[in-house]
CSV table of C-alpha atoms and ligand atoms in Angstrom, one decimal:
chain,number,residue,atom,x,y,z
F,1,MET,CA,301.0,60.2,65.1
F,2,ARG,CA,304.5,59.0,64.6
F,3,TYR,CA,306.4,61.2,62.2
F,4,LEU,CA,309.6,60.2,60.3
F,5,ILE,CA,311.3,63.6,59.9
F,6,PHE,CA,314.4,64.2,57.7
F,7,SER,CA,315.9,66.8,55.5
F,8,ASP,CA,318.4,67.7,52.8
F,9,VAL,CA,318.4,64.4,50.9
F,10,HIS,CA,320.3,66.2,48.1
F,11,ALA,CA,319.9,63.5,45.5
F,12,ASN,CA,321.8,60.9,47.5
F,13,LEU,CA,319.7,57.8,46.7
F,14,GLU,CA,321.8,55.4,48.8
F,15,ALA,CA,321.5,57.5,51.9
F,16,PHE,CA,317.8,58.1,51.4
F,17,GLN,CA,317.0,54.4,50.9
F,18,ALA,CA,319.0,53.5,54.0
F,19,VAL,CA,317.0,56.0,56.1
F,20,LEU,CA,313.7,54.7,54.8
F,21,ALA,CA,314.6,51.1,55.4
F,22,ASP,CA,315.9,51.8,58.9
F,23,ALA,CA,312.9,54.0,59.8
F,24,GLY,CA,310.6,51.3,58.4
F,25,MET,CA,311.9,48.8,61.0
F,26,GLU,CA,311.4,51.4,63.8
F,27,GLY,CA,307.9,52.1,62.4
F,28,TYR,CA,306.2,55.4,61.6
F,29,ASP,CA,302.9,56.7,60.2
F,30,PHE,CA,303.8,59.7,58.2
F,31,ALA,CA,307.0,60.9,56.5
F,32,LEU,CA,308.0,64.6,56.5
F,33,SER,CA,310.8,65.8,54.2
F,34,LEU,CA,312.0,69.3,55.2
F,35,GLY,CA,313.4,70.1,51.7
F,36,ASP,CA,316.5,70.2,49.5
F,37,HIS,CA,315.7,67.0,47.6
F,38,VAL,CA,318.1,67.9,44.9
F,39,GLY,CA,321.6,69.4,44.4
F,40,TYR,CA,325.0,67.9,45.2
F,41,GLY,CA,324.2,64.2,44.5
F,42,ALA,CA,323.8,62.0,41.4
F,43,ASN,CA,320.2,60.9,41.7
F,44,PRO,CA,317.7,63.8,41.9
F,45,ASN,CA,315.0,62.2,39.8
F,46,GLU,CA,315.3,58.8,41.6
F,47,CYS,CA,315.1,60.4,45.1
F,48,ILE,CA,311.9,62.3,44.1
F,49,GLU,CA,310.4,59.1,42.7
F,50,VAL,CA,311.1,57.2,45.9
F,51,LEU,CA,309.7,60.0,48.0
F,52,SER,CA,306.5,60.4,45.9
F,53,ALA,CA,305.9,56.6,46.2
F,54,LEU,CA,305.6,56.8,50.0
F,55,ASP,CA,302.0,56.2,51.3
F,56,GLU,CA,301.7,59.1,53.7
F,57,TYR,CA,304.1,62.0,53.3
F,58,ALA,CA,304.6,65.7,53.0
F,59,ALA,CA,307.6,67.5,51.5
F,60,LEU,CA,308.7,71.1,51.8
F,61,ARG,CA,310.7,73.4,49.5
F,62,GLY,CA,314.4,74.0,50.3
F,63,ASN,CA,316.6,76.6,48.7
F,64,HIS,CA,318.2,74.0,46.3
F,65,ASP,CA,314.7,72.9,45.2
F,66,ALA,CA,313.9,76.6,44.5
F,67,ALA,CA,317.2,77.2,42.8
F,68,VAL,CA,317.0,74.3,40.4
F,69,LEU,CA,313.8,75.8,39.0
F,70,ASP,CA,314.7,79.5,39.3
F,71,PRO,CA,318.2,80.8,38.5
F,72,GLY,CA,317.4,83.9,40.5
F,73,GLU,CA,317.6,81.8,43.6
F,74,ARG,CA,321.3,80.8,43.0
F,75,ALA,CA,322.8,84.2,44.1
F,76,PHE,CA,324.3,82.9,47.3
F,77,PHE,CA,325.5,79.5,46.1
F,78,ASN,CA,329.2,78.7,46.3
F,79,ALA,CA,331.0,77.4,43.2
F,80,ASP,CA,330.3,73.7,43.9
F,81,ALA,CA,326.7,74.2,44.8
F,82,TYR,CA,326.2,76.4,41.7
F,83,SER,CA,327.8,73.9,39.4
F,84,ALA,CA,325.8,71.1,40.9
F,85,ILE,CA,322.5,72.9,40.6
F,86,VAL,CA,323.2,73.8,36.9
F,87,HIS,CA,324.0,70.1,36.3
F,88,THR,CA,320.8,69.0,38.2
F,89,ALA,CA,318.7,71.4,36.2
F,90,LYS,CA,319.8,69.7,33.0
F,91,GLN,CA,319.1,66.2,34.4
F,92,LEU,CA,315.7,67.0,35.9
F,93,ARG,CA,312.7,65.2,34.3
F,94,GLU,CA,309.4,67.1,33.7
F,95,GLU,CA,307.6,65.2,36.5
F,96,SER,CA,310.4,66.0,39.0
F,97,ARG,CA,310.2,69.7,38.0
F,98,LYS,CA,306.4,69.6,38.7
F,99,PHE,CA,307.0,67.9,42.0
F,100,LEU,CA,309.5,70.6,43.1
F,101,ALA,CA,307.4,73.4,41.8
F,102,GLY,CA,304.4,72.3,44.0
F,103,LEU,CA,306.3,72.1,47.3
F,104,PRO,CA,305.1,74.4,50.1
F,105,LEU,CA,307.4,76.3,52.5
F,106,VAL,CA,306.0,75.1,55.8
F,107,TYR,CA,304.2,72.1,57.3
F,108,ASP,CA,301.7,73.1,60.0
F,109,GLN,CA,299.2,70.2,60.1
F,110,SER,CA,300.2,69.2,63.6
F,111,GLU,CA,299.1,71.2,66.6
F,112,THR,CA,302.4,70.4,68.3
F,113,PHE,CA,305.0,71.4,65.8
F,114,LEU,CA,305.9,73.3,62.6
F,115,GLY,CA,308.2,71.9,59.9
F,116,VAL,CA,310.3,74.3,57.8
F,117,HIS,CA,313.5,74.0,55.8
F,118,ALA,CA,315.3,77.1,57.1
F,119,THR,CA,313.7,79.5,59.7
F,120,PRO,CA,310.2,79.5,61.0
F,121,SER,CA,309.8,83.3,60.9
F,122,LYS,CA,311.0,83.9,57.3
F,123,PRO,CA,310.9,80.6,55.5
F,124,ALA,CA,311.5,82.0,52.0
F,125,SER,CA,314.6,84.0,53.0
F,126,TRP,CA,316.7,80.9,53.7
F,127,GLY,CA,318.4,82.2,56.9
F,128,TYR,CA,320.4,79.9,59.2
F,129,ILE,CA,319.9,78.9,62.8
F,130,ILE,CA,323.4,78.0,63.9
F,131,ASP,CA,323.8,79.6,67.3
F,132,PRO,CA,321.7,80.3,70.3
F,133,LEU,CA,321.2,84.0,69.3
F,134,GLU,CA,319.7,83.1,66.0
F,135,ALA,CA,317.6,80.5,67.8
F,136,ALA,CA,316.4,83.1,70.3
F,137,ASN,CA,315.2,85.3,67.4
F,138,ALA,CA,313.4,82.4,65.9
F,139,PHE,CA,311.8,81.4,69.2
F,140,ARG,CA,310.2,84.9,69.5
F,141,SER,CA,308.1,84.5,66.4
F,142,MET,CA,307.3,80.8,66.8
F,143,GLN,CA,303.6,80.0,67.3
F,144,HIS,CA,304.3,76.3,67.7
F,145,ARG,CA,306.2,74.8,70.7
F,146,ILE,CA,308.5,72.9,68.4
F,147,ALA,CA,310.0,73.6,65.0
F,148,PHE,CA,311.8,71.0,63.0
F,149,THR,CA,314.3,72.4,60.5
F,150,GLY,CA,317.2,71.4,58.2
F,151,HIS,CA,319.3,73.6,56.0
F,152,SER,CA,322.6,73.8,58.0
F,153,HIS,CA,323.3,70.1,57.6
F,154,ILE,CA,324.2,70.0,61.3
F,155,ALA,CA,322.0,67.9,63.5
F,156,CYS,CA,321.4,69.6,66.8
F,157,MET,CA,318.7,71.0,69.1
F,158,PHE,CA,318.0,74.4,70.7
F,159,VAL,CA,315.9,74.7,73.8
F,160,GLU,CA,314.5,78.2,74.5
F,161,GLY,CA,316.9,80.0,76.9
F,162,GLY,CA,319.6,77.4,76.6
F,163,MET,CA,322.6,76.3,74.5
F,164,ALA,CA,322.7,74.1,71.5
F,165,LYS,CA,322.7,70.4,72.2
F,166,THR,CA,324.0,67.7,69.9
F,167,PHE,CA,322.5,64.2,69.7
F,168,GLU,CA,323.9,60.8,70.3
F,169,VAL,CA,322.5,58.0,68.2
F,170,GLY,CA,319.5,56.4,70.0
F,171,ASP,CA,318.9,59.4,72.2
F,172,THR,CA,315.2,59.5,73.2
F,173,LEU,CA,313.8,62.7,74.7
F,174,THR,CA,310.4,63.6,76.0
F,175,LEU,CA,310.0,67.3,75.0
F,176,ASP,CA,308.8,69.4,77.9
F,177,ALA,CA,305.3,71.0,77.4
F,178,ASP,CA,306.5,74.3,78.9
F,179,LYS,CA,309.5,74.8,76.6
F,180,LYS,CA,310.1,75.7,73.0
F,181,TYR,CA,312.4,73.7,70.9
F,182,ILE,CA,314.1,74.0,67.5
F,183,VAL,CA,315.3,70.6,66.3
F,184,ASN,CA,317.6,70.5,63.3
F,185,VAL,CA,317.4,67.0,61.9
F,186,GLY,CA,320.6,67.3,59.9
F,187,SER,CA,321.1,66.2,56.3
F,188,VAL,CA,320.5,62.7,54.9
F,189,GLY,CA,322.5,63.2,51.8
F,190,GLN,CA,325.4,65.5,52.8
F,191,PRO,CA,326.0,65.7,56.6
F,192,ARG,CA,328.4,68.4,57.7
F,193,ASP,CA,328.8,67.5,61.3
F,194,ARG,CA,331.8,65.2,60.9
F,195,ASP,CA,329.6,62.1,60.9
F,196,PRO,CA,329.0,60.5,57.4
F,197,ARG,CA,326.0,58.5,58.6
F,198,ALA,CA,322.5,59.7,57.5
F,199,PRO,CA,320.5,61.3,60.3
F,200,TYR,CA,316.7,61.3,60.8
F,201,VAL,CA,314.3,61.5,63.7
F,202,ILE,CA,311.1,59.9,64.8
F,203,PHE,CA,308.7,62.2,66.6
F,204,ASP,CA,305.4,61.2,68.2
F,205,ASP,CA,303.3,64.4,68.3
F,206,ALA,CA,300.9,62.9,70.9
F,207,THR,CA,303.5,62.0,73.5
F,208,ALA,CA,306.2,64.5,72.4
F,209,VAL,CA,308.8,61.7,72.4
F,210,LEU,CA,311.7,62.4,70.0
F,211,ARG,CA,314.1,59.7,69.0
F,212,PHE,CA,317.3,60.4,67.0
F,213,HIS,CA,318.8,58.0,64.6
F,214,ARG,CA,321.8,57.8,62.3
F,215,VAL,CA,322.4,55.1,59.7
F,216,GLU,CA,325.3,53.8,57.8
F,217,TYR,CA,324.9,53.4,54.0
F,218,ASP,CA,327.0,52.7,51.0
F,219,TRP,CA,328.7,56.2,50.8
F,220,ASN,CA,331.5,54.8,48.6
F,221,LYS,CA,328.9,54.0,46.0
F,222,ALA,CA,327.1,57.4,46.3
F,223,SER,CA,330.5,59.1,46.1
F,224,ALA,CA,331.6,57.2,43.0
F,225,LYS,CA,328.3,58.1,41.3
F,226,ILE,CA,329.0,61.8,41.9
F,227,ILE,CA,332.4,61.5,40.1
F,228,ASP,CA,330.8,59.4,37.3
F,229,ALA,CA,328.1,62.1,36.8
F,230,GLY,CA,330.8,64.8,36.3
F,231,LEU,CA,329.7,66.7,39.4
F,232,PRO,CA,332.5,68.6,41.4
F,233,THR,CA,334.8,66.0,43.0
F,234,ALA,CA,334.8,67.9,46.3
F,235,LEU,CA,331.1,66.8,46.6
F,236,ALA,CA,332.2,63.2,46.3
F,237,ARG,CA,334.8,63.6,49.0
F,238,ARG,CA,332.8,65.4,51.6
F,239,ILE,CA,330.1,62.7,51.9
F,240,LEU,CA,332.8,60.2,52.8
F,241,VAL,CA,333.7,62.2,55.9
F,242,GLY,CA,330.5,64.0,56.7
F,243,LEU,CA,331.8,67.5,56.1
J,1,LIG,ZN1,320.8,71.6,52.0
């Protein structure tokens, strides 16, 4: 099955729609969202509506999805993230609340891979996998060969025993059956790897072929909406530069 896998939409409707349109042309059977549907951007309800309208999809819970419903989950949020989540909580419609409340922490319906927002071993503790040491810890507990994650907003890949690898747009890799991988698909709605384009991957779990994409979208519009909504201005600035 060909999976469209993406993460951290963060209420950025323009970026999310651009990803779905681009992936639609590439073609996929099933969409998998690795969490953080809300927070930072101006359109939390609309992003949830668009996602729920997809034919075949699964969505996972991210720390912002948890924090918008439960103030106890906001302890580690910085000032901008905190103020955005308080703002989002006020905006959220009842059906969006229900959607977020029902999200599971992992996707394990494929024999080949696991989907999780943060770390495969402790999905609810929201740890980060940024360097090879953290990846090595994660590999030790991984039952699946491949884990797809988000959370850091930095698209990259770790191969067991090796260094981190960044992607070029259009990179197509056949993942080795004898190795373990952690693939961070980056953030659709607020990339932090100095590239404002919205990232996503297409993964075929039958052939283990992974293709990495990045799409331009109307980030000026998404940025202006953040200002108009009264969200922190830094959030409007950072999506223009991908940081
Ligand atoms: Zn996030």
